[in-house]
Structures are given as structure tokens and as C-alpha cells.
Short mmCIF file of C-alpha atoms and ligand atoms in Angstrom, two decimals:
data_model
loop_
_atom_site.label_atom_id
_atom_site.label_comp_id
_atom_site.label_asym_id
_atom_site.label_seq_id
_atom_site.Cartn_x
_atom_site.Cartn_y
_atom_site.Cartn_z
CA MET A 259 -42.84 109.47 -80.04
CA ILE A 260 -41.68 111.56 -77.11
CA LEU A 261 -40.13 110.63 -73.78
CA VAL A 262 -41.50 112.71 -70.90
CA THR A 263 -39.75 112.64 -67.53
CA GLY A 264 -41.68 113.47 -64.35
CA GLY A 265 -45.00 113.02 -66.13
CA ALA A 266 -46.75 111.84 -62.96
CA GLY A 267 -46.15 115.22 -61.29
CA PHE A 268 -48.21 118.39 -61.51
CA ILE A 269 -47.07 119.98 -64.78
CA GLY A 270 -46.11 116.68 -66.44
CA THR A 271 -49.61 115.26 -65.87
CA ASN A 272 -51.23 118.33 -67.42
CA PHE A 273 -48.73 118.19 -70.28
CA ILE A 274 -49.37 114.52 -71.13
CA LEU A 275 -53.17 114.82 -70.90
CA GLY A 276 -53.09 117.92 -73.14
CA TRP A 277 -50.58 116.40 -75.55
CA LEU A 278 -52.60 113.23 -76.13
CA ALA A 279 -55.80 115.27 -76.48
CA ARG A 280 -54.19 117.33 -79.25
CA ASN A 281 -51.71 114.92 -80.89
CA ASP A 282 -51.56 111.29 -81.90
CA GLU A 283 -47.87 111.00 -81.13
CA PRO A 284 -47.18 108.38 -78.40
CA VAL A 285 -45.66 109.24 -75.03
CA ILE A 286 -43.42 107.26 -72.70
CA ASN A 287 -43.61 108.65 -69.16
CA LEU A 288 -40.56 107.96 -66.97
CA ASP A 289 -41.25 108.87 -63.36
CA LEU A 290 -39.78 107.70 -60.07
CA VAL A 291 -43.08 108.30 -58.24
CA THR A 292 -41.74 110.26 -55.32
CA TYR A 293 -44.23 111.77 -52.87
CA ALA A 294 -45.02 114.32 -55.64
CA GLY A 295 -45.79 111.80 -58.37
CA ASN A 296 -49.13 110.14 -58.91
CA PRO A 297 -49.43 107.84 -61.94
CA ALA A 298 -53.14 107.47 -61.21
CA ASN A 299 -53.55 111.03 -62.58
CA LEU A 300 -53.22 109.41 -65.98
CA THR A 301 -55.75 106.61 -65.49
CA PRO A 302 -58.27 108.52 -67.64
CA LEU A 303 -56.03 107.35 -70.51
CA GLY A 304 -56.97 103.76 -69.64
CA ALA A 305 -55.27 101.33 -71.97
CA ASP A 306 -54.60 104.01 -74.59
CA PRO A 307 -51.92 102.44 -76.83
CA ARG A 308 -50.27 105.86 -77.23
CA TYR A 309 -49.31 105.96 -73.54
CA ARG A 310 -46.79 103.91 -71.60
CA PHE A 311 -45.74 104.45 -67.97
CA GLN A 312 -42.33 103.39 -66.67
CA ARG A 313 -41.45 103.80 -63.03
CA GLY A 314 -37.79 104.67 -62.56
CA ASP A 315 -35.10 107.20 -61.81
CA ILE A 316 -33.76 109.59 -64.47
CA ALA A 317 -30.36 108.96 -62.89
CA ASP A 318 -30.62 105.25 -63.88
CA ARG A 319 -28.51 105.48 -67.02
CA GLU A 320 -29.24 101.93 -68.22
CA LEU A 321 -32.96 102.30 -67.82
CA VAL A 322 -32.99 105.61 -69.72
CA SER A 323 -30.83 104.21 -72.55
CA GLY A 324 -33.17 101.22 -72.83
CA LEU A 325 -36.22 103.49 -73.09
CA LEU A 326 -34.52 105.60 -75.75
CA ARG A 327 -33.93 102.47 -77.84
CA GLU A 328 -37.64 101.56 -77.78
CA SER A 329 -39.83 101.81 -80.82
CA THR A 330 -43.57 101.44 -81.40
CA PRO A 331 -45.02 98.66 -83.57
CA ASP A 332 -45.22 101.31 -86.33
CA GLY A 333 -41.48 101.89 -86.10
CA ASP A 334 -41.75 105.25 -84.26
CA THR A 335 -38.68 106.10 -82.21
CA VAL A 336 -38.06 108.80 -79.61
CA ARG A 337 -37.70 112.17 -81.36
CA ALA A 338 -37.77 114.38 -78.26
CA ILE A 339 -37.26 114.32 -74.51
CA VAL A 340 -39.39 116.71 -72.47
CA HIS A 341 -37.68 116.89 -69.09
CA PHE A 342 -39.90 117.84 -66.13
CA ALA A 343 -38.61 115.41 -63.49
CA ALA A 344 -37.25 117.30 -60.50
CA GLU A 345 -37.47 117.89 -56.81
CA SER A 346 -39.47 121.10 -56.99
CA HIS A 347 -40.37 122.45 -53.55
CA VAL A 348 -38.23 125.26 -52.09
CA ASP A 349 -39.18 124.53 -48.45
CA ARG A 350 -38.20 120.86 -48.81
CA SER A 351 -34.87 121.92 -50.33
CA ILE A 352 -34.16 123.94 -47.20
CA HIS A 353 -34.76 120.90 -44.97
CA GLY A 354 -33.11 118.28 -47.23
CA PRO A 355 -31.05 119.61 -50.13
CA GLU A 356 -29.39 116.32 -51.10
CA ALA A 357 -32.35 114.88 -53.00
CA PHE A 358 -32.30 118.09 -55.07
CA VAL A 359 -28.69 117.55 -56.04
CA HIS A 360 -29.40 113.90 -56.85
CA THR A 361 -32.35 114.44 -59.16
CA ASN A 362 -31.94 117.96 -60.49
CA VAL A 363 -28.18 117.88 -61.01
CA VAL A 364 -26.98 114.26 -61.22
CA GLY A 365 -30.25 113.03 -62.75
CA THR A 366 -30.27 115.74 -65.42
CA PHE A 367 -26.62 115.04 -66.17
CA ARG A 368 -27.21 111.30 -66.68
CA LEU A 369 -30.29 111.95 -68.78
CA LEU A 370 -28.35 114.39 -70.96
CA ASP A 371 -25.50 111.94 -71.34
CA ALA A 372 -27.81 109.10 -72.35
CA ALA A 373 -29.56 111.49 -74.77
CA ARG A 374 -26.24 112.45 -76.30
CA ASP A 375 -25.27 108.81 -76.96
CA TYR A 376 -28.68 108.11 -78.46
CA TRP A 377 -28.72 111.26 -80.59
CA SER A 378 -25.17 110.71 -81.89
CA ALA A 379 -26.14 107.33 -83.33
CA LEU A 380 -29.28 108.59 -85.16
CA SER A 381 -29.49 109.01 -88.91
CA PRO A 382 -28.79 112.59 -90.08
CA ALA A 383 -32.50 113.30 -90.67
CA ARG A 384 -33.45 112.06 -87.20
CA ARG A 385 -30.57 113.91 -85.58
CA GLU A 386 -31.79 117.10 -87.20
CA ARG A 387 -35.29 116.62 -85.81
CA PHE A 388 -34.33 115.54 -82.26
CA ARG A 389 -34.88 117.93 -79.32
CA PHE A 390 -34.03 117.84 -75.61
CA LEU A 391 -36.45 120.25 -73.97
CA HIS A 392 -35.42 121.18 -70.43
CA VAL A 393 -38.09 122.67 -68.18
CA SER A 394 -36.64 125.10 -65.65
CA THR A 395 -37.68 127.94 -63.41
CA ASP A 396 -37.49 131.73 -63.09
CA GLU A 397 -36.01 131.19 -59.60
CA VAL A 398 -32.55 130.75 -61.17
CA TYR A 399 -32.44 134.53 -61.69
CA GLY A 400 -32.74 135.30 -57.97
CA SER A 401 -34.94 137.96 -56.44
CA LEU A 402 -36.20 141.29 -57.84
CA ALA A 403 -36.74 144.55 -56.02
CA ASP A 404 -40.18 146.13 -56.48
CA THR A 405 -38.97 148.57 -59.14
CA ASP A 406 -36.75 146.17 -61.14
CA PRO A 407 -37.84 145.15 -64.63
CA PRO A 408 -39.00 141.53 -64.96
CA PHE A 409 -36.51 138.72 -65.68
CA ARG A 410 -35.21 138.42 -69.23
CA GLU A 411 -33.35 135.47 -70.75
CA THR A 412 -30.12 137.47 -70.67
CA ASP A 413 -30.26 138.18 -66.92
CA ARG A 414 -27.48 136.87 -64.70
CA TYR A 415 -28.12 133.68 -62.72
CA GLU A 416 -28.29 134.40 -58.97
CA PRO A 417 -30.04 131.40 -57.35
CA ASN A 418 -30.73 131.76 -53.63
CA SER A 419 -32.18 128.44 -52.42
CA PRO A 420 -30.82 124.90 -52.73
CA TYR A 421 -33.74 124.26 -55.11
CA SER A 422 -32.96 127.15 -57.43
CA ALA A 423 -29.22 126.44 -57.22
CA SER A 424 -29.79 122.85 -58.31
CA LYS A 425 -32.02 123.99 -61.20
CA ALA A 426 -29.40 126.57 -62.20
CA ALA A 427 -26.77 123.81 -62.25
CA SER A 428 -29.00 121.69 -64.48
CA ASP A 429 -29.56 124.63 -66.86
CA HIS A 430 -25.79 125.08 -67.16
CA LEU A 431 -25.28 121.37 -67.91
CA VAL A 432 -27.96 121.52 -70.60
CA ARG A 433 -26.32 124.58 -72.12
CA SER A 434 -22.92 122.91 -72.05
CA TYR A 435 -24.19 119.79 -73.87
CA HIS A 436 -25.30 122.05 -76.69
CA HIS A 437 -22.13 124.10 -76.90
CA THR A 438 -19.73 121.20 -76.39
CA TYR A 439 -21.42 118.27 -78.13
CA GLY A 440 -24.00 119.97 -80.36
CA LEU A 441 -26.95 118.27 -78.65
CA PRO A 442 -30.08 120.11 -79.88
CA VAL A 443 -31.42 121.46 -76.59
CA VAL A 444 -33.89 124.15 -75.73
CA THR A 445 -34.63 125.45 -72.22
CA THR A 446 -37.75 127.09 -70.81
CA ASN A 447 -37.70 129.09 -67.56
CA CYS A 448 -41.21 129.55 -66.27
CA SER A 449 -42.84 131.34 -63.38
CA ASN A 450 -45.08 129.84 -60.65
CA ASN A 451 -47.66 127.48 -62.14
CA TYR A 452 -51.10 126.81 -60.70
CA GLY A 453 -54.01 124.63 -61.77
CA PRO A 454 -55.31 121.04 -61.50
CA TYR A 455 -53.21 118.20 -60.03
CA GLN A 456 -50.81 120.35 -57.97
CA PHE A 457 -49.64 118.67 -54.78
CA PRO A 458 -51.08 120.52 -51.75
CA GLU A 459 -47.72 121.63 -50.38
CA LYS A 460 -47.49 124.66 -52.72
CA LEU A 461 -49.25 127.90 -51.78
CA ILE A 462 -52.45 127.75 -53.86
CA PRO A 463 -53.52 124.10 -53.40
CA LEU A 464 -52.39 124.18 -49.77
CA CYS A 465 -54.64 127.13 -49.03
CA ILE A 466 -57.61 125.63 -50.87
CA HIS A 467 -57.12 122.33 -49.02
CA ASN A 468 -56.70 123.95 -45.61
CA ALA A 469 -59.59 126.36 -46.14
CA LEU A 470 -61.94 123.48 -46.95
CA ALA A 471 -60.81 121.72 -43.77
CA GLY A 472 -61.19 124.89 -41.68
CA LYS A 473 -57.45 124.90 -40.93
CA PRO A 474 -55.15 127.97 -40.75
CA LEU A 475 -53.86 129.46 -44.02
CA PRO A 476 -50.15 130.06 -43.29
CA ILE A 477 -48.70 133.23 -44.81
CA TYR A 478 -44.92 133.53 -44.55
CA GLY A 479 -43.56 136.84 -43.22
CA ASP A 480 -45.58 139.89 -44.26
CA GLY A 481 -47.23 138.16 -47.25
CA ARG A 482 -46.06 140.92 -49.61
CA GLN A 483 -43.74 138.64 -51.63
CA ILE A 484 -44.68 138.69 -55.28
CA ARG A 485 -44.94 135.80 -57.74
CA ASP A 486 -45.96 135.82 -61.43
CA TRP A 487 -48.72 133.21 -61.67
CA LEU A 488 -49.05 131.10 -64.82
CA TYR A 489 -52.01 128.81 -65.46
CA VAL A 490 -50.57 125.32 -66.05
CA GLU A 491 -52.44 124.72 -69.31
CA ASP A 492 -50.93 127.91 -70.74
CA HIS A 493 -47.51 126.66 -69.72
CA CYS A 494 -48.10 123.30 -71.43
CA LEU A 495 -49.12 125.07 -74.64
CA ALA A 496 -45.93 127.13 -74.45
CA ILE A 497 -43.85 123.94 -74.14
CA GLU A 498 -45.60 122.41 -77.16
CA ARG A 499 -44.88 125.56 -79.13
CA VAL A 500 -41.21 125.59 -78.11
CA LEU A 501 -40.89 121.92 -79.03
CA GLU A 502 -42.39 122.64 -82.41
CA ALA A 503 -40.59 125.85 -83.33
CA GLY A 504 -38.06 126.81 -80.64
CA ARG A 505 -34.56 127.61 -81.84
CA GLU A 506 -31.88 125.06 -80.96
CA GLY A 507 -29.70 126.23 -78.04
CA GLU A 508 -32.18 129.02 -77.15
CA THR A 509 -33.85 129.71 -73.82
CA TYR A 510 -37.40 131.06 -73.48
CA ASN A 511 -38.93 132.70 -70.43
CA VAL A 512 -42.57 131.71 -69.90
CA GLY A 513 -44.76 133.76 -67.56
CA GLY A 514 -48.34 134.77 -66.93
CA TRP A 515 -47.91 138.59 -67.09
CA ASN A 516 -49.62 138.35 -63.77
CA GLU A 517 -47.78 139.54 -60.65
CA GLN A 518 -49.59 139.08 -57.35
CA ALA A 519 -48.58 139.44 -53.71
CA ASN A 520 -49.12 136.21 -51.73
CA ILE A 521 -51.62 137.82 -49.38
CA ASP A 522 -53.70 138.99 -52.36
CA VAL A 523 -53.65 135.50 -53.88
CA VAL A 524 -54.88 133.97 -50.63
CA THR A 525 -57.53 136.67 -50.12
CA THR A 526 -58.85 136.01 -53.65
CA ILE A 527 -59.02 132.27 -52.95
CA CYS A 528 -60.94 132.97 -49.75
CA ALA A 529 -63.43 135.26 -51.51
CA ILE A 530 -64.14 132.66 -54.22
CA LEU A 531 -64.55 129.91 -51.62
CA ASP A 532 -66.98 132.14 -49.69
CA GLU A 533 -69.15 132.10 -52.84
CA GLU A 534 -68.64 128.51 -53.93
CA ARG A 535 -68.51 126.74 -50.54
CA PRO A 536 -69.70 129.11 -47.76
CA ARG A 537 -68.56 128.29 -44.22
CA ALA A 538 -71.09 127.51 -41.52
CA GLY A 539 -72.47 130.39 -39.47
CA ASN A 540 -71.41 133.04 -42.02
CA ALA A 541 -67.74 132.77 -40.99
CA ARG A 542 -65.34 134.00 -43.69
CA HIS A 543 -62.53 131.87 -45.08
CA ALA A 544 -60.21 134.89 -44.73
CA ASP A 545 -60.59 134.56 -40.94
CA LEU A 546 -58.31 131.49 -41.29
CA ILE A 547 -55.36 133.57 -42.58
CA THR A 548 -52.45 133.25 -40.15
CA PHE A 549 -49.10 135.02 -40.45
CA VAL A 550 -46.23 132.64 -39.64
CA ARG A 551 -42.43 132.76 -39.47
CA ASP A 552 -40.85 133.71 -42.80
CA ARG A 553 -39.01 131.22 -45.04
CA PRO A 554 -35.20 131.56 -44.63
CA GLY A 555 -33.71 133.45 -47.59
CA HIS A 556 -37.22 134.09 -48.95
CA ASP A 557 -37.01 135.68 -52.43
CA ARG A 558 -39.06 138.87 -52.48
CA ARG A 559 -40.26 139.07 -56.05
CA TYR A 560 -40.23 137.01 -59.25
CA ALA A 561 -41.58 138.33 -62.53
CA ILE A 562 -41.06 137.15 -66.10
CA ASP A 563 -40.70 139.17 -69.25
CA ALA A 564 -42.27 136.72 -71.72
CA GLY A 565 -41.60 138.99 -74.69
CA ARG A 566 -39.19 136.68 -76.53
CA ILE A 567 -41.54 133.70 -76.73
CA GLU A 568 -44.34 136.02 -77.88
CA ARG A 569 -42.25 137.77 -80.56
CA ASP A 570 -40.46 134.67 -81.87
CA LEU A 571 -43.05 131.93 -81.42
CA GLY A 572 -46.37 133.78 -81.09
CA TRP A 573 -47.21 132.35 -77.63
CA ARG A 574 -49.11 134.36 -75.01
CA PRO A 575 -51.02 133.07 -71.99
CA ARG A 576 -54.78 132.76 -72.53
CA GLU A 577 -55.94 132.84 -68.91
CA THR A 578 -56.05 135.85 -66.65
CA PHE A 579 -55.60 135.22 -62.93
CA ALA A 580 -59.33 135.84 -62.41
CA THR A 581 -60.33 133.08 -64.85
CA GLY A 582 -57.50 130.67 -63.99
CA ILE A 583 -57.93 130.77 -60.23
CA ARG A 584 -61.69 130.18 -60.46
CA LYS A 585 -61.14 127.16 -62.73
CA THR A 586 -58.50 125.87 -60.33
CA ILE A 587 -60.70 126.21 -57.25
CA ARG A 588 -63.60 124.49 -59.02
CA TRP A 589 -61.28 121.62 -60.00
CA TYR A 590 -60.20 121.14 -56.37
CA LEU A 591 -63.81 121.29 -55.19
CA GLU A 592 -64.70 118.55 -57.69
CA HIS A 593 -61.63 116.44 -56.85
CA GLU A 594 -61.52 116.30 -53.06
CA ALA A 595 -60.97 112.54 -53.27
CA TRP A 596 -57.83 113.15 -55.37
CA VAL A 597 -56.40 115.45 -52.69
CA ALA A 598 -57.27 113.00 -49.93
CA SER A 599 -55.55 110.18 -51.80
CA VAL A 600 -52.32 112.03 -52.60
CA VAL A 601 -51.83 113.17 -49.04
CA SER A 602 -52.56 109.76 -47.54
CA GLY A 603 -49.91 107.23 -46.57
CA ALA A 604 -52.18 104.47 -47.82
CA TYR A 605 -51.76 105.80 -51.34
CA ARG A 606 -47.96 105.66 -51.11
CA GLU A 607 -48.04 102.09 -49.84
CA TRP A 608 -50.26 101.12 -52.73
CA ILE A 609 -47.87 102.69 -55.26
CA ASP A 610 -44.96 100.72 -53.86
CA ARG A 611 -46.98 97.50 -54.07
CA GLN A 612 -48.25 98.26 -57.55
CA TYR A 613 -45.06 99.52 -59.18
CA GLY A 614 -42.35 98.13 -56.92
CA ALA A 615 -40.16 100.44 -54.89
CA PRO A 616 -37.03 101.19 -56.94
CA GLY A 617 -34.02 102.39 -54.96
CA ARG A 618 -32.25 105.47 -56.15
CA THR A 619 -29.12 104.83 -58.20
P1 NAD B 888 -43.67 118.04 -59.18
O1 NAD B 888 -42.87 118.06 -57.95
O2 NAD B 888 -45.16 118.14 -59.09
O3 NAD B 888 -43.38 116.70 -60.01
C1 NAD B 888 -42.10 116.21 -60.20
C2 NAD B 888 -42.21 114.80 -60.76
O4 NAD B 888 -40.88 114.30 -60.98
C3 NAD B 888 -42.91 113.82 -59.81
O5 NAD B 888 -43.85 113.06 -60.53
C4 NAD B 888 -41.77 112.94 -59.29
O6 NAD B 888 -42.20 111.63 -58.97
C5 NAD B 888 -40.82 112.97 -60.47
N1 NAD B 888 -39.42 112.72 -60.06
C6 NAD B 888 -38.74 113.26 -59.00
N2 NAD B 888 -37.51 112.76 -58.95
C7 NAD B 888 -37.37 111.90 -60.01
C8 NAD B 888 -36.31 111.11 -60.50
N3 NAD B 888 -35.11 111.08 -59.88
N4 NAD B 888 -36.52 110.36 -61.62
C9 NAD B 888 -37.73 110.36 -62.24
N5 NAD B 888 -38.78 111.11 -61.80
C10 NAD B 888 -38.59 111.87 -60.71
O7 NAD B 888 -43.07 119.19 -60.10
P2 NAD B 888 -43.83 120.17 -61.11
O8 NAD B 888 -44.40 121.29 -60.34
O9 NAD B 888 -44.68 119.37 -62.02
O10 NAD B 888 -42.57 120.75 -61.90
C11 NAD B 888 -42.11 120.16 -63.11
C12 NAD B 888 -40.87 120.89 -63.58
O11 NAD B 888 -41.17 122.27 -63.76
C13 NAD B 888 -39.71 120.85 -62.59
O12 NAD B 888 -38.52 120.67 -63.31
C14 NAD B 888 -39.75 122.21 -61.90
O13 NAD B 888 -38.46 122.61 -61.49
C15 NAD B 888 -40.27 123.08 -63.03
N6 NAD B 888 -41.00 124.27 -62.57
C16 NAD B 888 -42.14 124.14 -61.83
C17 NAD B 888 -42.82 125.28 -61.42
C18 NAD B 888 -44.11 125.19 -60.64
O14 NAD B 888 -44.66 126.25 -60.31
N7 NAD B 888 -44.63 124.03 -60.33
C19 NAD B 888 -42.34 126.55 -61.75
C20 NAD B 888 -41.15 126.64 -62.48
C21 NAD B 888 -40.51 125.48 -62.91
P1 TYD B 889 -44.56 128.09 -53.30
O1 TYD B 889 -45.90 127.69 -53.81
O2 TYD B 889 -43.85 127.17 -52.35
O3 TYD B 889 -43.66 128.40 -54.58
P2 TYD B 889 -42.19 129.12 -54.67
O4 TYD B 889 -41.57 129.13 -53.34
O5 TYD B 889 -41.50 128.22 -55.62
O6 TYD B 889 -42.46 130.48 -55.23
O7 TYD B 889 -44.71 129.50 -52.60
C1 TYD B 889 -45.26 130.60 -53.29
C2 TYD B 889 -45.14 131.81 -52.38
O8 TYD B 889 -46.00 131.61 -51.25
C3 TYD B 889 -43.75 131.98 -51.81
O9 TYD B 889 -43.48 133.38 -51.68
C4 TYD B 889 -43.83 131.35 -50.42
C5 TYD B 889 -45.27 131.62 -50.01
N1 TYD B 889 -45.90 130.63 -49.14
C6 TYD B 889 -46.58 131.04 -47.99
O10 TYD B 889 -46.65 132.24 -47.68
N2 TYD B 889 -47.16 130.08 -47.22
C7 TYD B 889 -47.08 128.74 -47.52
O11 TYD B 889 -47.62 127.91 -46.74
C8 TYD B 889 -46.41 128.33 -48.71
C9 TYD B 889 -46.29 126.88 -49.08
C10 TYD B 889 -45.82 129.32 -49.50
#
């Protein structure tokens, strides 16, 4: 079986749902359920015996070691850790960087250390098979000028925000556990994901949510910053492929081959919403676009060269932005209750009652 961390978040949810649709291998999901986590995303799994949810902190060494010692009634043990858990929002890292250091740096360190103890005690065959897959970001490489080539795995790390600095630190720790202790790790650095189950604080779901409510669509600065958008399902397939065939100690950049300026992304969303959910009185959703103060230290451009993962592992994204964004908007239109519940305080109170409210370690 596999241990997934942060599986109640955006990418982790999509990963677990896709994994269990394609594989029979059981999953343990360890998630602290911060504001970004929503275990109810996985209720479609019902009482599926292949799925187990554990609320807790990746920095809780004892809890993690206990989970790693678990086995299924068939004698299955953990053969891989897929590590998504993180504080992931750049704007929040600007207002409160400490949680980013706790989870992304200290949490990843404790998880790695528990993994190392567990892996060291495995039989040679199981040691050989074990993988620690660390999910990271393209933001560790810093910002590109318009004419620069896209990020490659060999580029220098130049993180600019507390978020990207904390992810860069975690990448270095992962690398060091391979080089120093031989832990079989593999790291993926992906570009901006979009798709179902993304918390409406990130650009795309925020704009869909606000547009439906007739609220302003805030564009930072001049809106000409560029991101390389990757449909989340494509990303999950890339992770499965890396888990299956990625080379130990290697890093793989995962991107959508799809660079877009923020203003163009938001204009596209508005045009699709005009078709799918017209506003009253023939008003256009684009009328809601509002330019606001820029983010401090805002990186101008990210773009991924996903050549290595294509050449070595045969992965390429399936969705174009045109197909992926339409699917995403339709999902949000069909799941307005989901959005309402994740933004409501009532939901958070319920989670604390249901799962207890663990303190951070
Ligand atoms: P998210 O914020 O939606 O979800 C993070 C999950 O981690 C939540 O369920 C949260 O409850 C959980 N979590 C937070 N702190 C924890 C802790 N201490 N212990 C256990 N669980 C904890 O994030 P996401 O967008 O799904 O991102 C997943 C991973 O992918 C992150 O590592 C992120 O850095 C990386 N990434 C994301 C993107 C993107 O566009 N979303 C792009 C590049 C890389
Ligand atoms: P975001 O989704 O926060 O991802 P990241 O900062 O990790 O790239 O933001 C994507 C881009 O959109 C980024 O350039 C910041 C910009 N942005 C806005 O212009 N307005 C917003 O309200 C948000 C949340 C982001």
C-alpha cells in the first residue's frame, strides 16, 4: 500500500480518487486538515476497504512511524510515500511564513527521518522497491524573463517568496537523504495546477467563485505575469508514472506546455462563464475585472521544460488549456455546494468535532 500525505487537499484528493479508480493498491491518507484540507472530498469512496483516513501532522514523528508500521489484513505494508502535504499559498506565506517553515521544512524533515528508519529495517527486496516521492514546485527556480528558456531540472534554485524558499529547503533535505543515507527518493517540480477541488484562494477557482457571486475579479499589478498551467489530472498521471518508473535520486519537471498571462486566463474564464451562466441584463463577466495592488516580490514568469519526463518516462499532458479550463469551470458550476462548504466556518467547526482538533507538534 502507499502512504499519501496531504491527501485531503487539492492535488492529493485528485491523486487518491484517480489512484483508487486505476489501482487496487490501498492508500492511507495522513492529513492535518488545515483550512485547505477537506476529507469530505473523499466521501465518494464510502467505506472502501482500500482507503483509510488519519488526521494528523506530518511533523508528528510517532504518529508517522506508527502508520508506517501498519499492514493490511493481506499483509500489505507501505511500499511508498507520496508527499503532498504542505502550506501552499504564496500570499499566505507573505502574511504568516512560520506555518510554512513548520510544515514544509520541519514536517518534511520529520517525515523523511521516519521514512529512513522504516526503510532501513525492511528486507532487501522491500528496500529495493520502496520510494519516497516528494511533490514540489517550479517556484523554487525563481522568476524568468520573457525571453528566458523554461525551467530545466539543472537550473539553479532562486526562491523568492517564503513559500518557495520553504519548498526549496524541503527539496534539499530530500536530496540529502538520498545522497547521505541512500533513501530511494524521487522529486517532482510541477507548474501551477488547476482543476476540481482547488480551494478558492488560488487564481482560477477564486475568479470562478467571485464571478458567480458578481464580485470583483482581482488582478494583481498589470496582469501580465505568466504561469504554465497544468490540468491536475495530468499531474496525477505524471506522479503515478514517476512512482512506477522514475529513477532513484532523480528530479522531474512536470508542466502543461501552456504559458498564459493572468489577464488572459481570467478573460477566458469570463468568456466561458458568459456562455455557460450568462449574467442578468447582458452584463459581461469581464466587467468584474479589477486591477489591484501587486503582490510584493511577485515572480514575473514561470515555465517548465517537461522534456525529461517525456523522454525518459513517456509522459505528456493530455489536456490543452482550452479543454482543461472548460472542464474545470463545469465542475465548479456543478459543485457550488462544495465551494460554499469549504469557505464556511461551519464546515471547519464540524471537522474539529468530527476528527478532533490536533495541536501542532
Ligand atoms: P493544498 O494547500 O490544497 O493542500 C495541502 C494539504 O496538506 C491540505 O489537505 C492540508 O490539510 C494538508 N496539510 C497541511 N499541513 C499539514 C501538516 N503539517 N501535516 C499533514 N497535512 C498537512 O495544496 P495542493 O495545491 O494540493 O498542493 C499539494 C502539493 O503540491 C504541495 O506540496 C505544493 O507545494 C505542491 N504544488 C502545488 C501546486 C499547485 O498549483 N497547487 C503547484 C506546484 C506544487
Ligand atoms: P496563485 O493561484 O496564487 O498561484 P502562484 O502564486 O503560486 O503562481 O496565483 C497565480 C497568479 O495569479 C499569480 O501571478 C498571482 C496572480 N493572482 C492575481 O492576479 N489575483 C489573485 O487574486 C490571485 C489569488 C492571484
